[in-house]
Coordinates of C-alpha atoms in Angstrom, one line a residue:
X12 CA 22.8 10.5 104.6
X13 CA 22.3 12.0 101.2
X14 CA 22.1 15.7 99.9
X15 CA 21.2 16.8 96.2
X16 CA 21.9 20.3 95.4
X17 CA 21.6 22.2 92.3
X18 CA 24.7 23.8 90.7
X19 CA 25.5 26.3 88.5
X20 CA 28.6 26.1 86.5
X21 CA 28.4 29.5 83.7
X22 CA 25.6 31.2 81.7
X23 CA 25.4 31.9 78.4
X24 CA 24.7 34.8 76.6
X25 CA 20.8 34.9 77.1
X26 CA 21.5 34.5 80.6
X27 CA 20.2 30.8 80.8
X28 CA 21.8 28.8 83.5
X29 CA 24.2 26.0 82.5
X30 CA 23.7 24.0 85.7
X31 CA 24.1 20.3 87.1
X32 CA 23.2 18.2 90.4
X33 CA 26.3 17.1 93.0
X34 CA 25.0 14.5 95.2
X35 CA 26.8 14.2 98.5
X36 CA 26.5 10.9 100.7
X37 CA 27.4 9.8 104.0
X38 CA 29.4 12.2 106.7
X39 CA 31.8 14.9 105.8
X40 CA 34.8 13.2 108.2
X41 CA 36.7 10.6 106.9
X42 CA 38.2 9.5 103.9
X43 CA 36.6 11.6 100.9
X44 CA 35.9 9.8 97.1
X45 CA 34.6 12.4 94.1
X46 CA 33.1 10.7 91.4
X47 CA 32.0 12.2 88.3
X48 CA 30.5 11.0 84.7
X49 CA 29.1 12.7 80.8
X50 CA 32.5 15.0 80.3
X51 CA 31.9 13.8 77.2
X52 CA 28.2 13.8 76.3
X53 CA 27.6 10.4 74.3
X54 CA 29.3 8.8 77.1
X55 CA 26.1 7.7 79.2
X56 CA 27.0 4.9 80.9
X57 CA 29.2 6.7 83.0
X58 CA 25.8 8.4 83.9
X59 CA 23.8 5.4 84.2
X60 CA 26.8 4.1 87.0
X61 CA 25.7 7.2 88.6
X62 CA 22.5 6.4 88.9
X63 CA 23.1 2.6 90.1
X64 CA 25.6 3.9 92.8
X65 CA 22.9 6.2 94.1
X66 CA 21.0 3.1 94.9
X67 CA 23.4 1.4 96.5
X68 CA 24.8 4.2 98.8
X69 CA 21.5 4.8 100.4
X70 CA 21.8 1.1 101.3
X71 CA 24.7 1.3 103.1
X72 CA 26.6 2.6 106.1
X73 CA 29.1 4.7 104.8
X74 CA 32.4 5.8 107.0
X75 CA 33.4 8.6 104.9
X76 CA 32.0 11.1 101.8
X77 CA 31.0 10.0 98.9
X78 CA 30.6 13.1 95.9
X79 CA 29.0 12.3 92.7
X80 CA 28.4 14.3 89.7
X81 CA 26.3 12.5 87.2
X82 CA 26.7 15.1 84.3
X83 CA 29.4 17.2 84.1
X84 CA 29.1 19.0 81.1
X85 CA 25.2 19.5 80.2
X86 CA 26.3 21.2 77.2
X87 CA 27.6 18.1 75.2
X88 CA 25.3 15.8 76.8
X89 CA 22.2 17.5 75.5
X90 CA 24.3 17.2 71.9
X91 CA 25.0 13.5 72.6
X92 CA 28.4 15.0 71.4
X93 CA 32.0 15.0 72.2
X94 CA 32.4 18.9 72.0
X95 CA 30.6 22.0 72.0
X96 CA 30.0 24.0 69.0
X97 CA 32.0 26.8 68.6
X98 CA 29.8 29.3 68.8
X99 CA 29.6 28.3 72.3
X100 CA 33.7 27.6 73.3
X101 CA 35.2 28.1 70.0
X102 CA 38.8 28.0 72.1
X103 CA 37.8 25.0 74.3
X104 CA 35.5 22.7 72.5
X105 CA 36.5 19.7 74.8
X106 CA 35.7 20.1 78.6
X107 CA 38.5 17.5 79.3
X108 CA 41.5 19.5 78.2
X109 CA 40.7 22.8 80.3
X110 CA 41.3 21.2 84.1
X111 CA 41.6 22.7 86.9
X112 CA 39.7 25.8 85.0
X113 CA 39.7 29.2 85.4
X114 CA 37.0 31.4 86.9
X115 CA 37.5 34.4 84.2
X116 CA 38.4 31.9 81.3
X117 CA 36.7 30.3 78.2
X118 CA 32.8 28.8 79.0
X119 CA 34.4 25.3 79.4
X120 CA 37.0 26.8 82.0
X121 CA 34.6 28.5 84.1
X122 CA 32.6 25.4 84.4
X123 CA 35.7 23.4 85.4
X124 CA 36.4 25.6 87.9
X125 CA 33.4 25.9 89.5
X126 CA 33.6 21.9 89.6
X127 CA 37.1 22.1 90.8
X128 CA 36.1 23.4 94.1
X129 CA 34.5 19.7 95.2
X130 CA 37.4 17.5 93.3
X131 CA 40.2 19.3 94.5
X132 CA 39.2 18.6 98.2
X133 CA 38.9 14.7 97.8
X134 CA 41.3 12.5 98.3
X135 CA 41.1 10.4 95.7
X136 CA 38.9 10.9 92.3
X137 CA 37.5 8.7 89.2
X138 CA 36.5 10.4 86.1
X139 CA 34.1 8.1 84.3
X140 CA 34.6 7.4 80.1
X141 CA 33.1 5.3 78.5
X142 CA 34.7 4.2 74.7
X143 CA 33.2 2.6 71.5
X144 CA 31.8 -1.2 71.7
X145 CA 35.5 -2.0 69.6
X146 CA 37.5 -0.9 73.4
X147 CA 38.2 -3.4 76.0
X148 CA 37.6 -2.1 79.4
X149 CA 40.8 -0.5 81.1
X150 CA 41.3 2.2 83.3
X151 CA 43.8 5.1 82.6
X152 CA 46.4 6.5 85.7
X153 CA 49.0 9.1 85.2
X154 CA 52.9 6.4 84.5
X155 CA 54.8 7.2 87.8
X156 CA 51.9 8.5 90.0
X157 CA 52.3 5.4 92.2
X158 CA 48.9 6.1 94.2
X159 CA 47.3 6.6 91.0
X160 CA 48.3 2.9 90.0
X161 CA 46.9 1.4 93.3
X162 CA 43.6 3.6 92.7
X163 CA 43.5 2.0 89.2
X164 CA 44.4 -1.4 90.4
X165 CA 41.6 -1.5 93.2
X166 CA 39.1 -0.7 90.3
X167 CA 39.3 -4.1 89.1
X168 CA 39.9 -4.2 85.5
X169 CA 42.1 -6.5 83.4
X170 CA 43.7 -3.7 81.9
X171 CA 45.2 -1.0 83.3
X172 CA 46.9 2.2 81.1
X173 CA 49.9 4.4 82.1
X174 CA 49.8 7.5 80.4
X175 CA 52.7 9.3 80.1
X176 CA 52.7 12.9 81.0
X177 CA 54.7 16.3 79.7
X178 CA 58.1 15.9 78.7
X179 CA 58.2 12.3 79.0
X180 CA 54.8 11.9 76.8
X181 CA 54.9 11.6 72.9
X182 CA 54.4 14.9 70.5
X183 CA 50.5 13.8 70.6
X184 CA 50.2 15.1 74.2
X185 CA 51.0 19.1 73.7
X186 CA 49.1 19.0 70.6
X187 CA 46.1 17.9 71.6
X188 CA 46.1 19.8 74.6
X189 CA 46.6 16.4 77.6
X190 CA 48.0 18.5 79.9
X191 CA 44.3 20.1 80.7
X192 CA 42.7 16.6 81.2
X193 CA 41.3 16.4 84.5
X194 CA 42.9 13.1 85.7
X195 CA 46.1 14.8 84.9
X196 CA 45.1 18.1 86.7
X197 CA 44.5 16.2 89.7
X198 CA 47.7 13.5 89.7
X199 CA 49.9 16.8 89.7
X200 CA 48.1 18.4 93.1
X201 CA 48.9 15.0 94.3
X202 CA 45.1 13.4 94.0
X203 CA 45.5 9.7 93.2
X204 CA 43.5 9.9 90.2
X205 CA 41.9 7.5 87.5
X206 CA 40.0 7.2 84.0
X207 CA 37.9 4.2 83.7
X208 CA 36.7 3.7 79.9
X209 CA 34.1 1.7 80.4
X210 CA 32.9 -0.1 76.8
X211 CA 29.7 1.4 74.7
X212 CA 28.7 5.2 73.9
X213 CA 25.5 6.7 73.0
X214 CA 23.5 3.5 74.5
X215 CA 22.9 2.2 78.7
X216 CA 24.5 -1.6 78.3
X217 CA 23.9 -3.5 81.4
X218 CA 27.1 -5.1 81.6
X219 CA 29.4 -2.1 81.0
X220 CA 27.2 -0.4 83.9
X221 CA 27.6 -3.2 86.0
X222 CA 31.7 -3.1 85.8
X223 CA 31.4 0.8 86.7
X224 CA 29.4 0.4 89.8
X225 CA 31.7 -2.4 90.9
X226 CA 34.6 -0.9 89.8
X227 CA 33.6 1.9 92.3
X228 CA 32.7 0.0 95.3
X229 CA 36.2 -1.5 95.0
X230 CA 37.7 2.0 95.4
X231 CA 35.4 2.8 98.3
X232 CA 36.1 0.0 99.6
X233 CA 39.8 -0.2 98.9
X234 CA 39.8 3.8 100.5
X235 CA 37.7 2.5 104.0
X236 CA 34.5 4.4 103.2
X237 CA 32.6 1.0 102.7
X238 CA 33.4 -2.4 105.3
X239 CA 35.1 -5.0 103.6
X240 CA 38.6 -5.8 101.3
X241 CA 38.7 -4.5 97.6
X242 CA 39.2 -7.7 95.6
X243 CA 42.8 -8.7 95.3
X244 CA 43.1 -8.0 91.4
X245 CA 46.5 -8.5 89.7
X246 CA 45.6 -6.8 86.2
X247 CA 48.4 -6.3 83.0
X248 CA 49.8 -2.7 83.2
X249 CA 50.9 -1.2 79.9
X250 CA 51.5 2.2 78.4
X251 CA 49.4 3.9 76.7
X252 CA 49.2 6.0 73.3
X253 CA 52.2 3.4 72.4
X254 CA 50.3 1.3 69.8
X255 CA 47.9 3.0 67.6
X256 CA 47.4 1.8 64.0
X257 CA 45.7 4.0 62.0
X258 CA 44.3 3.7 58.3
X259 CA 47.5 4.5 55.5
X260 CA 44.8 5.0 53.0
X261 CA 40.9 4.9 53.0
X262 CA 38.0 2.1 51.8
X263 CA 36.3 -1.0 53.7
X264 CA 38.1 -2.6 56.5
X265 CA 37.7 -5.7 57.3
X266 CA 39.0 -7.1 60.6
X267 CA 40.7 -10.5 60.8
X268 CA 38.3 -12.9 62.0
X269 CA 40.7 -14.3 64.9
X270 CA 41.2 -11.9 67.0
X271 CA 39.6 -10.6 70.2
X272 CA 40.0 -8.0 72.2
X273 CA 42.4 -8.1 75.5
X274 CA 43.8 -11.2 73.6
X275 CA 48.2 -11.1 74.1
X276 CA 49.5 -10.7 69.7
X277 CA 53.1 -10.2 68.8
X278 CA 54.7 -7.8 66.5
X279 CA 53.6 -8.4 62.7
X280 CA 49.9 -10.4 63.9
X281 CA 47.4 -9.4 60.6
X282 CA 44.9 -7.1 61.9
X283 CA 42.6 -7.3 58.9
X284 CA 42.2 -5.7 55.3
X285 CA 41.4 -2.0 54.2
X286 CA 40.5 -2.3 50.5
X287 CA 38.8 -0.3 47.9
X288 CA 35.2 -1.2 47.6
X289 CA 35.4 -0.3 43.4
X290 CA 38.7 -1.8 42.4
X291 CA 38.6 -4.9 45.1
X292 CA 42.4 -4.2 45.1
X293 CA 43.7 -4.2 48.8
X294 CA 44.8 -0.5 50.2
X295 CA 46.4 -1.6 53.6
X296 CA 46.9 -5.0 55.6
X297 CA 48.0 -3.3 59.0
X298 CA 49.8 -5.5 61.2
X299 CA 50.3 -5.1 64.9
X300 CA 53.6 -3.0 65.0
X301 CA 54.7 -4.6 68.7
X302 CA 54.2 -7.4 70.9
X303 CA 51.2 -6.8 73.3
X304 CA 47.5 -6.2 74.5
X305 CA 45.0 -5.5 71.7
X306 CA 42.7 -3.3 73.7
X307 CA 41.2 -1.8 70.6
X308 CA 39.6 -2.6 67.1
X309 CA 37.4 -1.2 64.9
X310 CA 34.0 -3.2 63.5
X311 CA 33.1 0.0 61.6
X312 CA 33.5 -1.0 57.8
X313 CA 34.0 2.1 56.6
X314 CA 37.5 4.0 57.1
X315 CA 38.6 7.3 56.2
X316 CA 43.3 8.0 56.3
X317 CA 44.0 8.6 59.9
X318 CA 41.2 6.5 61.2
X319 CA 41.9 4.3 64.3
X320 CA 42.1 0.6 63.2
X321 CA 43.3 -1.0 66.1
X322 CA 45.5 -0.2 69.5
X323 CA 47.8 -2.4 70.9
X324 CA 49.3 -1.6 74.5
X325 CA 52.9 -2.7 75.2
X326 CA 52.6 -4.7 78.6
X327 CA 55.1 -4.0 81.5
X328 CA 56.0 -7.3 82.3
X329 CA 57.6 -6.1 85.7
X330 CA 54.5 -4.2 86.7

């Protein structure tokens, strides 16, 4: 059983739809997974694990509903951008900081509550990301939400993320807005709730849509709506937004040669070299500031202060 239907999340002010296709598989009793992709328009693998699913649902016998939104926000995916141009939400650029909406609020609200209607009534959601080619696959749950950590684990990937959340989380969180991210929205109604960042942006890379669509058939399988056991995954759990080394200055940087990502460094492991490309003289050698996963580092030579260099996660050795 399959259904397609056309829906229409705002207008703008010519009165041009913005609008999207839901596709809704198998019955409407039983256990209920909502899957959606392209909050973030550059982020098309998400989409193309969409796409791949659809194929094979039709194939199966499902016991339960399966609702998939491909592209969430048209608006940055037409872009190939992260955010909308303000002259189209200049209060709510990014789509993924306004959950669960509102239906008299900002463009990027309205549209997130119109797509709030189908999430809110599953029982469990996955909200699709994928990162740069310099992020190792992980998957993102809310630190505490303990069905959101047996969501994430079913997913299957080596790495899984515990974000902390409001007072708990560090100054980062308010200021950029966290609270309004839609894995969060739906962790505090009590939705187990996960972010897979798949690897690659702005280009369909077989093996990163590969890991999505069996990433998702271990949650449908793990919540009964496909036959058959999720595989018994025992990933590393750390926390997230603990790690991040960011350029001191900026120039060329160069990363050390030995490393790999999801490889286990300790505190003070050479990261690489920022230098000046005029002087040669050396601006930076960042070093990993604590013992853990490095999940993240930059191949992009060219750094500007502030730039993300590298992540690494601190691993919860009890988890």
């Amino acid at each position: 059983m399959h259904e397609a239907d056309r829906l229409t999340l705002a207008r703008l002010p010519s009165g041009v739809e913005v609008a999207t296709r839901i596709h809704r598989y198998g019955p409407d009793d039983g256990p209920h997974v909502y899957v959606q992709a392209a909050q973030h328009g550059r982020e098309v693998n998400g989409t193309a694990v969409c796409r791949r699913l659809h194929d094979r649902l039709l194939e199966r016998d499902l016991h339960g509903q399966v609702t998939v939104v491909p592209v969430v926000d048209p608006l940055t995916f037409d872009r190939v951008s992260y955010t909308t141009p303000a002259a189209i939400d200049g209060v709510n650029a990014n789509m993924n900081r306004v959950w669960p909406g509102s239906d008299d609020g900002t463009l990027h609200e309205r549209m997130a509550a119109r797509l709030w209607e189908d999430a809110s009534v599953a029982d469990v959601v996955v909200d699709l990301h994928t990162g740069s080619p310099d992020v190792l696959t992980h998957v993102v749950y809310m630190a505490g939400h303990e069905d959101s950590r047996r969501l994430a684990n079913a997913f299957g990937s080596d790495l899984l993320l515990a974000e902390m959340a409001g007072d708990e989380a560090p100054p980062a969180w308010e200021r950029r807005g966290f609270d309004g991210k839609f894995r969060v929205a739906a962790a505090r109604e009590e939705i187990p709730a996960i972010t897979p960042e798949l690897r690659y942006n702005k280009q369909i890379v077989e093996s990163a849509v590969e890991t999505g669509v069996e990433g998702v058939l271990n949650v449908l399988r793990a919540r009964d709506v496909l036959p058959g056991p999720a595989p018994d995954h025992r990933p590393a759990i750390a926390h997230d937004h603990a790690g991040m080394v960011s350029a001191t200055d900026s120039g060329l940087f160069r990363p050390a040669g030995n490393l790999e990502l999801g490889d286990r460094i300790e505190r003070g492991t050479p990261l690489g070299t920022v230098y000046d490309p005029t002087t040669y003289e050396t601006c930076q050698t960042p070093t990993a500031p604590h013992d853990g996963v490095l999940y993240a580092l930059t191949r992009e030579a060219t750094v500007t202060v502030g730039d993300r260099l590298a992540s690494v996660a601190i691993v919860d050795e009890s988890g």
